[in-house]
mmCIF file of C-alpha atoms (C1' of nucleotides) in Angstrom:
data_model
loop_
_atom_site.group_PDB
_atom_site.id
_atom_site.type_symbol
_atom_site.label_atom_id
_atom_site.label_comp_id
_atom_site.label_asym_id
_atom_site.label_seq_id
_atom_site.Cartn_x
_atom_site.Cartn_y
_atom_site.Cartn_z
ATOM 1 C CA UNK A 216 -143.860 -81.345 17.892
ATOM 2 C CA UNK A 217 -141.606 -78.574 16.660
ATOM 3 C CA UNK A 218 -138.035 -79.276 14.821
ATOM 4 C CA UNK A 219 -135.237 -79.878 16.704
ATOM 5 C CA UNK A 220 -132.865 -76.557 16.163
ATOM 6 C CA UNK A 221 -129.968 -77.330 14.205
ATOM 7 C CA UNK A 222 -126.495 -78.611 14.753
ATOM 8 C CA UNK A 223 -123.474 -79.577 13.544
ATOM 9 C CA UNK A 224 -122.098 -81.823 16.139
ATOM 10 C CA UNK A 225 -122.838 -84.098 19.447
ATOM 11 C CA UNK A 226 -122.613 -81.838 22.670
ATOM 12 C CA UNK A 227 -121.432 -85.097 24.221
ATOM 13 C CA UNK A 228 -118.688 -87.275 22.793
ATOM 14 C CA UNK A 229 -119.642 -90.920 22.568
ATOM 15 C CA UNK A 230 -116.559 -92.069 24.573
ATOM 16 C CA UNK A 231 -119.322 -90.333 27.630
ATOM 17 C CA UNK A 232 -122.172 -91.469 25.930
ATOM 18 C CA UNK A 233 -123.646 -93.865 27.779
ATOM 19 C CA UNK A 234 -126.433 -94.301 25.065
ATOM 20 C CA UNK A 235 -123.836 -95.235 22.837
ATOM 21 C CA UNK A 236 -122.323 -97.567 25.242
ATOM 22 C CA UNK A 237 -126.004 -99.226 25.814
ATOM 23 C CA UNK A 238 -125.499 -99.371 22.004
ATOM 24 C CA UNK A 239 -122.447 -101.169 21.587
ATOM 25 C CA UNK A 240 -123.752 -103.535 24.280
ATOM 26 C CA UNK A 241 -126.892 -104.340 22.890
ATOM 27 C CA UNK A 242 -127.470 -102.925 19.684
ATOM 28 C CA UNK A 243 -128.144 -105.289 17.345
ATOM 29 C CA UNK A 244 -130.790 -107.417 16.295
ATOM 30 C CA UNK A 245 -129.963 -110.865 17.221
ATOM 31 C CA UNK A 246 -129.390 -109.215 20.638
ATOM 32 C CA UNK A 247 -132.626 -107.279 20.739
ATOM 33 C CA UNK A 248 -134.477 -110.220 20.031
ATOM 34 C CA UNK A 249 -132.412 -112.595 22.322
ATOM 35 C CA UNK A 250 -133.287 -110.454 24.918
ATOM 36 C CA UNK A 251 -136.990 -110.023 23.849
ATOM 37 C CA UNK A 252 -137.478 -113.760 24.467
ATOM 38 C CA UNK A 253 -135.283 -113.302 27.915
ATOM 39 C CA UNK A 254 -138.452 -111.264 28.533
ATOM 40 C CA UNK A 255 -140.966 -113.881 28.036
ATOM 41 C CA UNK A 256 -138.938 -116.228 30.638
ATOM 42 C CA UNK A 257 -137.031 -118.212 27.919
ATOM 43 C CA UNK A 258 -133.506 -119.032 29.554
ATOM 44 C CA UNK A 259 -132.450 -122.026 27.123
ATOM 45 C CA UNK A 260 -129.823 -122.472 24.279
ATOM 46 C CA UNK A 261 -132.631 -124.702 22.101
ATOM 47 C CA UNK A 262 -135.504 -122.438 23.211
ATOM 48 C CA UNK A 263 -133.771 -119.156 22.173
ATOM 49 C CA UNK A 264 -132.925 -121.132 19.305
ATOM 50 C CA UNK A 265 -136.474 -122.355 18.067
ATOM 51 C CA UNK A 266 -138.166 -118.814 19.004
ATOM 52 C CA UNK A 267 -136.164 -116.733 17.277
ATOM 53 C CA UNK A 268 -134.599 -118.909 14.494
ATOM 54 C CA UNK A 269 -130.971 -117.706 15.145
ATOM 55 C CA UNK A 270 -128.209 -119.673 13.588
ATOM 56 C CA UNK A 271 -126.698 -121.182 16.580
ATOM 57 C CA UNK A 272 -123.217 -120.317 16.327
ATOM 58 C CA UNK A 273 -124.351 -116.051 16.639
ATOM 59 C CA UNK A 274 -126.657 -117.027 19.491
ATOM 60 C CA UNK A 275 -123.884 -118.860 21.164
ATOM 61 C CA UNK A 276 -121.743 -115.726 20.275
ATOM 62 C CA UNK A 277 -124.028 -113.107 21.671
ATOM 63 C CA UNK A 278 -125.312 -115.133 24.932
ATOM 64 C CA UNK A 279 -121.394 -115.400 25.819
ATOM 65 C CA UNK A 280 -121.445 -111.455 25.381
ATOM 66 C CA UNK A 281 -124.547 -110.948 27.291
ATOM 67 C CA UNK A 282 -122.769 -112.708 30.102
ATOM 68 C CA UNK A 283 -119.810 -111.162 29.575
ATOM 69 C CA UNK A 284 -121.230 -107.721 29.785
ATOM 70 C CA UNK A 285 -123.252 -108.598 33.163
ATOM 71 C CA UNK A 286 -126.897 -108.794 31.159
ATOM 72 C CA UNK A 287 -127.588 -112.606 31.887
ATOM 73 C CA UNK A 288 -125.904 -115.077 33.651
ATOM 74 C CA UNK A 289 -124.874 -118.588 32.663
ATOM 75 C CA UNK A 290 -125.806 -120.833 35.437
ATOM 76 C CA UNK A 291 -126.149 -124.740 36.071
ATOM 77 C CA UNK A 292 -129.158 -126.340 37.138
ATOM 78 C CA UNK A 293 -130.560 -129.534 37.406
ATOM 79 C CA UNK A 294 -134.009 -130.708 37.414
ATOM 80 C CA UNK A 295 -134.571 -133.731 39.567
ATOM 81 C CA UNK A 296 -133.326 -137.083 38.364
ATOM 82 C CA UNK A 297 -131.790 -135.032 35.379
ATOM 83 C CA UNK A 298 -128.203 -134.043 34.338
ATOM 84 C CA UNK A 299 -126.861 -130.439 35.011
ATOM 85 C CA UNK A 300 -127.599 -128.058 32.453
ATOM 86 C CA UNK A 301 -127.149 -124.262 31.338
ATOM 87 C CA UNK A 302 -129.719 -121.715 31.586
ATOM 88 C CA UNK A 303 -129.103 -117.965 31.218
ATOM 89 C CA UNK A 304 -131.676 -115.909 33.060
ATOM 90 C CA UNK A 305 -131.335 -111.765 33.048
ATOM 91 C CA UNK A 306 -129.607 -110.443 35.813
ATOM 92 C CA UNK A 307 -130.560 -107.547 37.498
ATOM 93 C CA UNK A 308 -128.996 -105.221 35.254
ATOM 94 C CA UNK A 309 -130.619 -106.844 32.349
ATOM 95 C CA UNK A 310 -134.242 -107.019 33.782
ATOM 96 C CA UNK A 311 -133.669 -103.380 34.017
ATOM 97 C CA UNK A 312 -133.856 -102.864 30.269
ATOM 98 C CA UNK A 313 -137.169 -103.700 30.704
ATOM 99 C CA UNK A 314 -138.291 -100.208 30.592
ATOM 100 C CA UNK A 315 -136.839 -99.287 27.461
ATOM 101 C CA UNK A 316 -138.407 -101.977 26.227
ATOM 102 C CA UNK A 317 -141.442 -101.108 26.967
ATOM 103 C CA UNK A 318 -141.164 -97.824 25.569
ATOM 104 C CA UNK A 319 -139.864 -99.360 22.594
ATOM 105 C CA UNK A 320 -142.905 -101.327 22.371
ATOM 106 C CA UNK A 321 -144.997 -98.874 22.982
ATOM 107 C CA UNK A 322 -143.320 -97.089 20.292
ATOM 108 C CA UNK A 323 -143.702 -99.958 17.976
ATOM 109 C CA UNK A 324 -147.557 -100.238 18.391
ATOM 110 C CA UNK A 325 -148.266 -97.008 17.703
ATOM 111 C CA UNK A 326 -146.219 -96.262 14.139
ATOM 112 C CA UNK A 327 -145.899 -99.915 13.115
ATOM 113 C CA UNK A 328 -149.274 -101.419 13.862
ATOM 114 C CA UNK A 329 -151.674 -98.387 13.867
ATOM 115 C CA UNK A 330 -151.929 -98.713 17.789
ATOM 116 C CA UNK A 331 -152.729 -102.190 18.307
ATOM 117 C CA UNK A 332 -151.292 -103.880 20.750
ATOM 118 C CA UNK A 333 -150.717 -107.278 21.181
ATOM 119 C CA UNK A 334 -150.242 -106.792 24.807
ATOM 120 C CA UNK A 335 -150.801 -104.358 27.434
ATOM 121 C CA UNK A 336 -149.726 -103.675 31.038
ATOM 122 C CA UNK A 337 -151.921 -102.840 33.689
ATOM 123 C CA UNK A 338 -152.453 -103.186 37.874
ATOM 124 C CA UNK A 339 -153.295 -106.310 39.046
ATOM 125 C CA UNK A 340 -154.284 -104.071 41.967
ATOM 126 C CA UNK A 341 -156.620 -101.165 40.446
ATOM 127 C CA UNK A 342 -156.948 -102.514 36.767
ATOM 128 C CA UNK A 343 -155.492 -99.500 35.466
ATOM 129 C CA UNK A 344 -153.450 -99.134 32.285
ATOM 130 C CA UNK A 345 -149.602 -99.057 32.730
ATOM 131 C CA UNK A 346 -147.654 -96.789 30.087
ATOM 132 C CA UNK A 347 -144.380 -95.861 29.998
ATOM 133 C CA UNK A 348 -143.991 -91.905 30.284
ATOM 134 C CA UNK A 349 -141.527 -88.780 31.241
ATOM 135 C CA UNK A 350 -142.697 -87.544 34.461
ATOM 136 C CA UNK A 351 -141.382 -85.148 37.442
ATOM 137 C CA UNK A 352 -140.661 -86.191 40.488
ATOM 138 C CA UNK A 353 -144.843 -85.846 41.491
ATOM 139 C CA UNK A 354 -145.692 -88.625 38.623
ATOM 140 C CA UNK A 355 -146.837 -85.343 36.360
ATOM 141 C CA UNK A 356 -146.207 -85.752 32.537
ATOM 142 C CA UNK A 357 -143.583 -83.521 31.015
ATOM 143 C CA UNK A 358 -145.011 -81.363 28.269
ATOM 144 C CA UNK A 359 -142.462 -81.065 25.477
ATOM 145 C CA UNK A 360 -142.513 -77.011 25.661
ATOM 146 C CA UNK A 361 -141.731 -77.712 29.356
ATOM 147 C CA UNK A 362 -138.238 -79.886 29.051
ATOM 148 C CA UNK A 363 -134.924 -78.234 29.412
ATOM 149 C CA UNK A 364 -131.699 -80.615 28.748
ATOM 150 C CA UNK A 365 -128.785 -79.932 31.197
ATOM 151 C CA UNK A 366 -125.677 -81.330 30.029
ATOM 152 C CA UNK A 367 -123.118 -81.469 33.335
ATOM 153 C CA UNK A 368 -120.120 -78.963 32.578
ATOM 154 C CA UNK A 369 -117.263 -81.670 33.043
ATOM 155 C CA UNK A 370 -118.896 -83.746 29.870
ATOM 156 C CA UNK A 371 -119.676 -80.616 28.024
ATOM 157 C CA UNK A 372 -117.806 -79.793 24.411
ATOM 158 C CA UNK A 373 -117.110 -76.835 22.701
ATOM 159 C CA UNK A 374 -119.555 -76.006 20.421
ATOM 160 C CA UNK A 375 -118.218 -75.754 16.982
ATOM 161 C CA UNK A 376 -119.205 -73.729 14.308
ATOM 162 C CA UNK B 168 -136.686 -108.598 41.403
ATOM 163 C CA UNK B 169 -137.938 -111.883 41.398
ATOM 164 C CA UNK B 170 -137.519 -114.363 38.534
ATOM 165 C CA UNK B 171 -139.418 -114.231 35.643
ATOM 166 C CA UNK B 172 -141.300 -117.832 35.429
ATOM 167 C CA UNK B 173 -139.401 -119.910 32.851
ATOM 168 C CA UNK B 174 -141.434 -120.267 29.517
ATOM 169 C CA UNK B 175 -140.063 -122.285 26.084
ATOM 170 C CA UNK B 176 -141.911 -119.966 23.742
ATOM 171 C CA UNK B 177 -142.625 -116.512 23.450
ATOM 172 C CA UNK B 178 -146.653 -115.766 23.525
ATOM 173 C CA UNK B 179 -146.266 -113.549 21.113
ATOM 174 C CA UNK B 180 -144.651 -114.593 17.491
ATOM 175 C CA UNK B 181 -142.064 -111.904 16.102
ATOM 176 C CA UNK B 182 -144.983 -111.835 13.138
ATOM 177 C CA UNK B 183 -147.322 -110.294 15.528
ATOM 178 C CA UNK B 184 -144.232 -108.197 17.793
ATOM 179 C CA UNK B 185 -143.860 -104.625 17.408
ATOM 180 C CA UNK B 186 -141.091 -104.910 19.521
ATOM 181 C CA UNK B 187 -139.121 -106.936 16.821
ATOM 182 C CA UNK B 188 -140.775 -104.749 14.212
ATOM 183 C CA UNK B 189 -138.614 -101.916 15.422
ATOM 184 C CA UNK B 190 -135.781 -103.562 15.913
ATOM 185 C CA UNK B 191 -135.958 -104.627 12.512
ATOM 186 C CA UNK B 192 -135.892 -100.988 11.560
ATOM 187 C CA UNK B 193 -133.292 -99.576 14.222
ATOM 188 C CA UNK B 194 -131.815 -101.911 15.695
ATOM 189 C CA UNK B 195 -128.314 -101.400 14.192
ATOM 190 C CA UNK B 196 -125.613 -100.185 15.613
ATOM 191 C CA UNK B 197 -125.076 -97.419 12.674
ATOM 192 C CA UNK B 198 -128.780 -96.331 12.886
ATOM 193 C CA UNK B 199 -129.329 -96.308 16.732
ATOM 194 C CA UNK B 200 -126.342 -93.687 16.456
ATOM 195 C CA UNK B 201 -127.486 -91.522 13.535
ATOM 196 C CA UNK B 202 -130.540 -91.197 15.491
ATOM 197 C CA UNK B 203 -128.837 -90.538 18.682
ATOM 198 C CA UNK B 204 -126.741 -87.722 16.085
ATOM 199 C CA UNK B 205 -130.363 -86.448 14.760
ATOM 200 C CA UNK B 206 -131.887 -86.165 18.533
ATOM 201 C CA UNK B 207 -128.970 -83.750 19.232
ATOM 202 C CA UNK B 208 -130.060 -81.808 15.804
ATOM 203 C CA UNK B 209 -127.912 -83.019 13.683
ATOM 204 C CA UNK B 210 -129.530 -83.435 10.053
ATOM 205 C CA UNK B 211 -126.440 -82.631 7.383
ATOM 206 C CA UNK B 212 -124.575 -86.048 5.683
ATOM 207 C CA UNK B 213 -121.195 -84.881 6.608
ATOM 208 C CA UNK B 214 -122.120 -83.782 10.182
ATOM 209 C CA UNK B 215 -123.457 -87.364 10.661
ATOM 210 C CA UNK B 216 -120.444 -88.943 9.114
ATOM 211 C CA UNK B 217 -117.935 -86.798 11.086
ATOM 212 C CA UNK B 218 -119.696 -86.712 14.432
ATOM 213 C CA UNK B 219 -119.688 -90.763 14.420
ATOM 214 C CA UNK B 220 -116.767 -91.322 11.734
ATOM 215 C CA UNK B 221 -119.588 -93.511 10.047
ATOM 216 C CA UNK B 222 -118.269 -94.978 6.877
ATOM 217 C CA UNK B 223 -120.018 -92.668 4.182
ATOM 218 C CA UNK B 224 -121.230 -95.887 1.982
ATOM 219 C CA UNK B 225 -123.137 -97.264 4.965
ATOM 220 C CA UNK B 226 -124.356 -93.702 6.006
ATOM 221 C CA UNK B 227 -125.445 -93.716 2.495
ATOM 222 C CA UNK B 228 -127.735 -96.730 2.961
ATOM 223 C CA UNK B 229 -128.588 -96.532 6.691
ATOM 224 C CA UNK B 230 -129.936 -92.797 6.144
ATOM 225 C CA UNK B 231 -132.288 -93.967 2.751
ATOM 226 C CA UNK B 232 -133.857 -97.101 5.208
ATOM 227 C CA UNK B 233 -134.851 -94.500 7.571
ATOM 228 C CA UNK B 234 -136.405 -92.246 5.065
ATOM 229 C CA UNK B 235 -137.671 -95.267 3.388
ATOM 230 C CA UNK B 236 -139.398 -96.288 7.257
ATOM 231 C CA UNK B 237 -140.626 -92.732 7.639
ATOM 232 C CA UNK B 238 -138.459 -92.061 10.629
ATOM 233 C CA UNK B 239 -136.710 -89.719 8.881
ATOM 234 C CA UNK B 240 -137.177 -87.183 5.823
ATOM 235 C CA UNK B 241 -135.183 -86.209 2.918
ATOM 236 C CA UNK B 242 -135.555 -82.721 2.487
ATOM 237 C CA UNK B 243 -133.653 -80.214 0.222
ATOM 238 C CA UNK B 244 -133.080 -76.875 1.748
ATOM 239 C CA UNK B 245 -131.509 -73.427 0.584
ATOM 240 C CA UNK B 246 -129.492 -71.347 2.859
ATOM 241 C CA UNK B 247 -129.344 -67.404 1.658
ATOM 242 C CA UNK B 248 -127.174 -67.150 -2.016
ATOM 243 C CA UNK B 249 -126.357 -71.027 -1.216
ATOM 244 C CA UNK B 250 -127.195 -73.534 -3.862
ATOM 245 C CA UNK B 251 -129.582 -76.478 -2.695
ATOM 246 C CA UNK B 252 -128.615 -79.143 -0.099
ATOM 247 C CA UNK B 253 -129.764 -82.001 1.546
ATOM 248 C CA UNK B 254 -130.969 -82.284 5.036
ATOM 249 C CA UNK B 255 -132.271 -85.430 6.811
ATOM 250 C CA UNK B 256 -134.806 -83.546 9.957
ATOM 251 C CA UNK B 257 -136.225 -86.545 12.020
ATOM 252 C CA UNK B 258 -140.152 -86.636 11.260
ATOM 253 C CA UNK B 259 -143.228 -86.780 13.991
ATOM 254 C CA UNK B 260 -142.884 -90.627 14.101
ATOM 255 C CA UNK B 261 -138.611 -90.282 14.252
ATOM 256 C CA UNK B 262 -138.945 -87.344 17.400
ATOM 257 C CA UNK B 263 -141.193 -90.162 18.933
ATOM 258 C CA UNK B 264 -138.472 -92.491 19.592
ATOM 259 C CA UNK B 265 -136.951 -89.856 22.208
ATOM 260 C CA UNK B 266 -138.943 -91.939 24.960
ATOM 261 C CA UNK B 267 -137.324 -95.399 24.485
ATOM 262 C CA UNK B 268 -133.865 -93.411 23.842
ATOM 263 C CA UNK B 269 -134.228 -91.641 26.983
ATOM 264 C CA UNK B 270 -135.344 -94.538 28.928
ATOM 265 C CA UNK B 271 -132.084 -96.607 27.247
ATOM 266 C CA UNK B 272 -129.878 -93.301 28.477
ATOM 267 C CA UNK B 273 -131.128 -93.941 31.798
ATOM 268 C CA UNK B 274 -130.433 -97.230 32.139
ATOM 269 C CA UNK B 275 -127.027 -96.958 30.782
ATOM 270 C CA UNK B 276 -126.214 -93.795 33.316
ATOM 271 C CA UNK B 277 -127.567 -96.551 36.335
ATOM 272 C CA UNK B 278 -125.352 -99.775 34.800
ATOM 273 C CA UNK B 279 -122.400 -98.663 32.702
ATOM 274 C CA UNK B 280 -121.631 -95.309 34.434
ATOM 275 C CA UNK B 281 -122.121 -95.917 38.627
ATOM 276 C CA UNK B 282 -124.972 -93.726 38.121
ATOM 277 C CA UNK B 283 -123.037 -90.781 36.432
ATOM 278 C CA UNK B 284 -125.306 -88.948 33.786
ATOM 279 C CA UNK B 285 -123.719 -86.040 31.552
ATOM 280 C CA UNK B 286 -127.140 -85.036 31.182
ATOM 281 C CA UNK B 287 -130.258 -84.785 32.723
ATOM 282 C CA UNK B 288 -133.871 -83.592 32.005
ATOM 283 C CA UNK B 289 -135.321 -80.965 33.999
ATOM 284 C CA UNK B 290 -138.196 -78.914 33.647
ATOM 285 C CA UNK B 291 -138.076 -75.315 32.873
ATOM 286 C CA UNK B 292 -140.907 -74.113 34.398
ATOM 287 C CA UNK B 293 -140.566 -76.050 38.306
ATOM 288 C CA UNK B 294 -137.152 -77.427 37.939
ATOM 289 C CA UNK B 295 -137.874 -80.634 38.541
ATOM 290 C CA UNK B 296 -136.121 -83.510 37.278
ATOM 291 C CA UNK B 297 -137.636 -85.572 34.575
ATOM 292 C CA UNK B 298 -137.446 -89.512 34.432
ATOM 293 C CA UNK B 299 -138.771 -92.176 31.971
ATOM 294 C CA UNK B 300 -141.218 -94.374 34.219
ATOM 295 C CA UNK B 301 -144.144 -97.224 34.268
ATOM 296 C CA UNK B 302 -147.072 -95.238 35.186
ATOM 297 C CA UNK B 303 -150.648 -95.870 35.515
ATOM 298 C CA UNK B 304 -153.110 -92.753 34.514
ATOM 299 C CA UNK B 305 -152.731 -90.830 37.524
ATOM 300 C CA UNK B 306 -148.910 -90.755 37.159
ATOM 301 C CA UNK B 307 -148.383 -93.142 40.378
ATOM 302 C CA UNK B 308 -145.758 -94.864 39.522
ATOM 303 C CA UNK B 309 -146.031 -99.089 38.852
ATOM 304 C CA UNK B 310 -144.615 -101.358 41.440
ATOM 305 C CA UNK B 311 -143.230 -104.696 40.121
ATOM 306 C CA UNK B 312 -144.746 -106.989 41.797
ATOM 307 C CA UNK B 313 -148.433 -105.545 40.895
ATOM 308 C CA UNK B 314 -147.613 -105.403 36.814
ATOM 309 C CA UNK B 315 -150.139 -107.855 35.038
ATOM 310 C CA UNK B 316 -149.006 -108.499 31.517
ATOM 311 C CA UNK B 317 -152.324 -109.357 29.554
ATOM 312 C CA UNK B 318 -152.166 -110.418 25.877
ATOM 313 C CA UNK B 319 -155.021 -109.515 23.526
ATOM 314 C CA UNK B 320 -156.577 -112.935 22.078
ATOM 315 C CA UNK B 321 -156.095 -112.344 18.673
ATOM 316 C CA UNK B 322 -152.362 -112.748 18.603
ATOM 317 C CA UNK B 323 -152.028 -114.990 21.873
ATOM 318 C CA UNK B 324 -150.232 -118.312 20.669
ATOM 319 C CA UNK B 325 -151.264 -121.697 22.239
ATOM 320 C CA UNK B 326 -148.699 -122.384 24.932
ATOM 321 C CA UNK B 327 -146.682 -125.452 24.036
ATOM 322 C CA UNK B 328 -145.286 -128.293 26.800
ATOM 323 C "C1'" DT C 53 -110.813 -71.277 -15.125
ATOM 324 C "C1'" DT C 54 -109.885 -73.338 -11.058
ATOM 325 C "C1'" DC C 55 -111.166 -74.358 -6.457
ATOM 326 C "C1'" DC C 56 -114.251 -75.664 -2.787
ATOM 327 C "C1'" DT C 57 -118.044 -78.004 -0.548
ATOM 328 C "C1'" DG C 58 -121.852 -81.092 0.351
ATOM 329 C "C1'" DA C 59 -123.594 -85.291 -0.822
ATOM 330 C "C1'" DG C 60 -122.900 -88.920 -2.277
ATOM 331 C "C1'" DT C 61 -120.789 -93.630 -5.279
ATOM 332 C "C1'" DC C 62 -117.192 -97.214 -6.092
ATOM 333 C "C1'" DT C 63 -113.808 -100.617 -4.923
ATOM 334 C "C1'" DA C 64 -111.110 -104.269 -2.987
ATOM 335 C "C1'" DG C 65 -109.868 -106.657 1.008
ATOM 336 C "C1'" DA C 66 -111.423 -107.942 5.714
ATOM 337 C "C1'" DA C 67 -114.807 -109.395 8.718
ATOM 338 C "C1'" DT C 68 -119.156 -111.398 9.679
ATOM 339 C "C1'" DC C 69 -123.243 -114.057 8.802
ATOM 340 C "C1'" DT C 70 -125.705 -118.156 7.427
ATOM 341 C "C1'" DA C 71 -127.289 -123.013 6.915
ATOM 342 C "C1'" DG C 72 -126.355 -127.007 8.147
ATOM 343 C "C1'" DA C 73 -123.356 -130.874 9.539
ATOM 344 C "C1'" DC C 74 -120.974 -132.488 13.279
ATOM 345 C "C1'" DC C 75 -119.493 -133.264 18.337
ATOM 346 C "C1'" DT C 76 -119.851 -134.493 23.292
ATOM 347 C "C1'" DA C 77 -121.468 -136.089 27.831
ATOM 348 C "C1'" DG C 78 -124.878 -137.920 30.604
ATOM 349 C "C1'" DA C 79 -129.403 -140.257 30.934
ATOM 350 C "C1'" DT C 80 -132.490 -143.800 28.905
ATOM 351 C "C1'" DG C 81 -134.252 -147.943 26.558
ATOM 352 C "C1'" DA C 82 -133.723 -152.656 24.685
ATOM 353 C "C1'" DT D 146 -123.864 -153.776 26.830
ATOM 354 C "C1'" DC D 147 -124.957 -151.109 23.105
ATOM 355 C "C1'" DA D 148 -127.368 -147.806 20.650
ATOM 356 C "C1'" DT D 149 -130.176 -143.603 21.134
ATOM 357 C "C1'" DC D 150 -131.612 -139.200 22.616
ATOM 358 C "C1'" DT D 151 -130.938 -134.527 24.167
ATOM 359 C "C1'" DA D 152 -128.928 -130.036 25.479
ATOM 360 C "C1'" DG D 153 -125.581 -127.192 24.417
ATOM 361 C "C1'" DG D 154 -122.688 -126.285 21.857
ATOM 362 C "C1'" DT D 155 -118.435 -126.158 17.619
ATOM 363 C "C1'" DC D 156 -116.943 -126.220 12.669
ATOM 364 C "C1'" DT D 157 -117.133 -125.219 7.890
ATOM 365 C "C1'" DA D 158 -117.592 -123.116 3.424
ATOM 366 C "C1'" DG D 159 -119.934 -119.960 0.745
ATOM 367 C "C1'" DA D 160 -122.600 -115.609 0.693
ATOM 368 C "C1'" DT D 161 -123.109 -111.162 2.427
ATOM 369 C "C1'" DT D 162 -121.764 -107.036 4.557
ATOM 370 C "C1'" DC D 163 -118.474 -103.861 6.394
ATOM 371 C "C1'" DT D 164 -114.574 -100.824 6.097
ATOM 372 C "C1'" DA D 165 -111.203 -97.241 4.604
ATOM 373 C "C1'" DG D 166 -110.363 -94.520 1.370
ATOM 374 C "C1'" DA D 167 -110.357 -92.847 -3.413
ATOM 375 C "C1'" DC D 168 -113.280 -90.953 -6.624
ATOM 376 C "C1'" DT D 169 -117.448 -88.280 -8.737
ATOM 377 C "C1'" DC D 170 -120.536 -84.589 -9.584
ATOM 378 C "C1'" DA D 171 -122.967 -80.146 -9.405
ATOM 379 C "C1'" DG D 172 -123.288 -75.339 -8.098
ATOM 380 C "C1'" DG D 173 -121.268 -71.294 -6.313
ATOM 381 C "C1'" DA D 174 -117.010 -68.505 -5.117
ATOM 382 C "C1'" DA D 175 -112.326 -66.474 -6.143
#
DNA sequence: TTCCTGAGTCTAGAATCTAGACCTAGATGA
DNA sequence: TCATCTAGGTCTAGATTCTAGACTCAGGAA
């Protein structure tokens, strides 16, 4: 993997970032892991709680931001027989960080655990291995010689220096 | 998307997760943005500090816990009748992260921007676009509803209630 | 000799985090 | 009827961390 040529400043300013808005959304650690355990299926206040050991006012903090930003929901339900409670599943938007998640993990195994994995995806169908990858629009992997970055003109700063 | 079935407990304990091991080294607001700084080529103290107006003390220390994590290196360099400086290039295991910051772009292009991405991958050779994708080893991309999540024994915790 | 530049350190006040106690409303048991 | 349990929180005080901005330090240039 060669070295990334040099540069003195972002092409894109992180007002159009949306990496850096993903950031601001999610990044940070009681959040990452909140939403790890989202992953599993947890939905609960107490179960959220107990898995992660979060001190309950920052997990009642960050669950009211997760809503607010449109990540999970905060929903009634009742069981039957029961009294309503509050669960907050992922919505659509926040299932959808499952992906980078993935790569993430994937990520993780491989520099943090000398590539074991504690889990791995594959096809219920063919048995195959899932893996997260760059890939054209035929399902061929990009080769890193191969990738050009195309940054559209109206987001596009003056180089400096 | 359906659901995901509600659990109490994650299988997997944040011991055993190398998806909260990363987190624990990245997942910081600062960090996630120095990197984001470094994947644009940015490697010089003050260019990080003035491309994310970074407070220098917390530069300071986010910068040594990613050399200290091997993400990143410290490396003095020597431009022509220049006296030695610093630079901070992004090492094999650092460059690696592209993937899950690429797939993170992506999803914050779909959900925080209608859909509008200031830049996009393409190769140079076909001109194809690029996207971060589940794929089994052909390159066929996964559907959700055939993903099997298996966990390996070893780390597998008894389910509880 | 003074200035400049890159790469930091230091400081004090503000903000946030943490552990743990407490609160509340409905269901349950005695 | 009264106390108890539980889920889903809030409150508090003390510890930690963050922030803006001033300062330092070394080597080369003017």
């Amino acid at each position: 993997m060669a070295e990334i040529p040099l540069r003195h400043r972002s092409p894109v300013s992180l007002r159009d970032c949306n990496l850096s808005k993903s950031f601001e959304l999610i990044g940070d650690r009681w959040t990452l892991l909140i939403l790890r355990s989202a992953f599993w299926g947890l939905r609960r206040f107490d179960d959220f709680q107990a898995d992660i050991d979060v001190p309950r006012s920052v997990l009642s903090n960050r669950l009211a931001a997760l809503v607010e930003s449109g990540i999970m929901e905060r929903r009634e339900y009742r069981e039957a027989g029961q009294r309503a409670r509050i669960e907050y599943p992922l919505t659509r938007m926040g299932q959808a960080l499952g992906l980078p998640f993935m790569a993430m993990t994937a990520w993780g195994d491989k520099w943090l655990a000398d590539g074991i994995s504690p889990l791995t995806l594959r096809s219920k169908s063919t048995g195959q291995k899932f893996s997260v990858a760059l890939v054209d629009e035929g399902g061929k992997r990009a080769k890193g010689s191969d990738i050009e970055i195309v940054i559209h003109s109206r987001f596009a700063r003056k180089r400096r220096r």
